[in-house]
PDB file of C-alpha atoms in Angstrom:
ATOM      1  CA  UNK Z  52     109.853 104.133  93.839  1.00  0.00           C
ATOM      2  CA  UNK Z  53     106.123 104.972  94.003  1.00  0.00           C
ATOM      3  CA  UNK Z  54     103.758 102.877  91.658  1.00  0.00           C
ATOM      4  CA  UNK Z  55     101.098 105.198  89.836  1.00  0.00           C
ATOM      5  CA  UNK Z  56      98.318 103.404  88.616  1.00  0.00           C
ATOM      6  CA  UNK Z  57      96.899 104.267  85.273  1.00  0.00           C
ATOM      7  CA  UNK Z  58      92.988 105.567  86.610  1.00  0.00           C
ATOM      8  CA  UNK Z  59      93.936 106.570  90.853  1.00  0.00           C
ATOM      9  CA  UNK Z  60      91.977 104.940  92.858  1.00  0.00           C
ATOM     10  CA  UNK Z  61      91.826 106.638  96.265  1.00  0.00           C
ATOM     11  CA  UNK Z  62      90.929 103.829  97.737  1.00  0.00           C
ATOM     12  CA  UNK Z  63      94.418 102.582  96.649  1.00  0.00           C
ATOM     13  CA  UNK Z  64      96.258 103.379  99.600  1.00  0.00           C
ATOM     14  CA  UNK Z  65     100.372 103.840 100.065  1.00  0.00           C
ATOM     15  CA  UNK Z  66      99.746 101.547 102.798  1.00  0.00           C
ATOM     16  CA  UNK Z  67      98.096  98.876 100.324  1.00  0.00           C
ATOM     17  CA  UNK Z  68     100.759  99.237  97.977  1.00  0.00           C
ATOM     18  CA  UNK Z  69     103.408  98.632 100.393  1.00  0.00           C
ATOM     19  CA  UNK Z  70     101.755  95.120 101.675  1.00  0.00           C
ATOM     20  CA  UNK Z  71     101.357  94.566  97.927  1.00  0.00           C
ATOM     21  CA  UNK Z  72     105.366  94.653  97.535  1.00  0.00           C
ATOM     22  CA  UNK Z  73     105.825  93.289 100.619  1.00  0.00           C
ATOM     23  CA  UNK Z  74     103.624  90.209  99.558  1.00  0.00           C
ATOM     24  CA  UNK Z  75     105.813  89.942  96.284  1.00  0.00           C
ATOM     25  CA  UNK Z  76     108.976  89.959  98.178  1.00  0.00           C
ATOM     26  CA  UNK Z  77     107.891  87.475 100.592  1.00  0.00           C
ATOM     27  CA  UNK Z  78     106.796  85.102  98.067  1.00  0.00           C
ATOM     28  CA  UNK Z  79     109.106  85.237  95.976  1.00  0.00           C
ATOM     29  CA  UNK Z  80     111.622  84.757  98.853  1.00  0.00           C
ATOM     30  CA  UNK Z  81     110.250  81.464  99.980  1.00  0.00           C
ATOM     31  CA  UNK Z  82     108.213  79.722  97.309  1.00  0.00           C
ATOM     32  CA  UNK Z  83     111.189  78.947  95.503  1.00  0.00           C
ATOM     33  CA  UNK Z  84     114.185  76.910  96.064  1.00  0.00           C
ATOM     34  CA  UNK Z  85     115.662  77.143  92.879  1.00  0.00           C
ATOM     35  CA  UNK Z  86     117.087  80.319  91.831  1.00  0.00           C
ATOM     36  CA  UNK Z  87     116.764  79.588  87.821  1.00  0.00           C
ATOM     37  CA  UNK Z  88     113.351  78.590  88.353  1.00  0.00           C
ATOM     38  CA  UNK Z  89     112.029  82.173  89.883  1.00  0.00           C
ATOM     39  CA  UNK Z  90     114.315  83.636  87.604  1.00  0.00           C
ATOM     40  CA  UNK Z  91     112.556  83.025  84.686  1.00  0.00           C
ATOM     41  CA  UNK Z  92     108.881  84.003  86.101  1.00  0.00           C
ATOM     42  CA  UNK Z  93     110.089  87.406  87.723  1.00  0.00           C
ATOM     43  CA  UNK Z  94     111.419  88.178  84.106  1.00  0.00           C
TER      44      UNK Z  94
END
């Protein structure tokens, strides 16, 4: 999956993107203990 940004930005790198989603994943891994509580903000 490759996100394209509405305007490209060169300066937006794959390499940014990717610690972009990994940032999501990581938080969303370990903020939260309760699995109906992330659910309903990662609707």
């Amino acid at each position: 999956m490759t996100i394209q940004p509405v305007t490209p930005d060169p300066a937006i790198t794959e390499d940014l993107i990717a610690e972009g989603r990994k940032a999501f994943d990581l938080d969303r891994a370990h903020v939260f203990h309760s699995w109906s509580a992330q659910q309903k903000i990662t609707r």
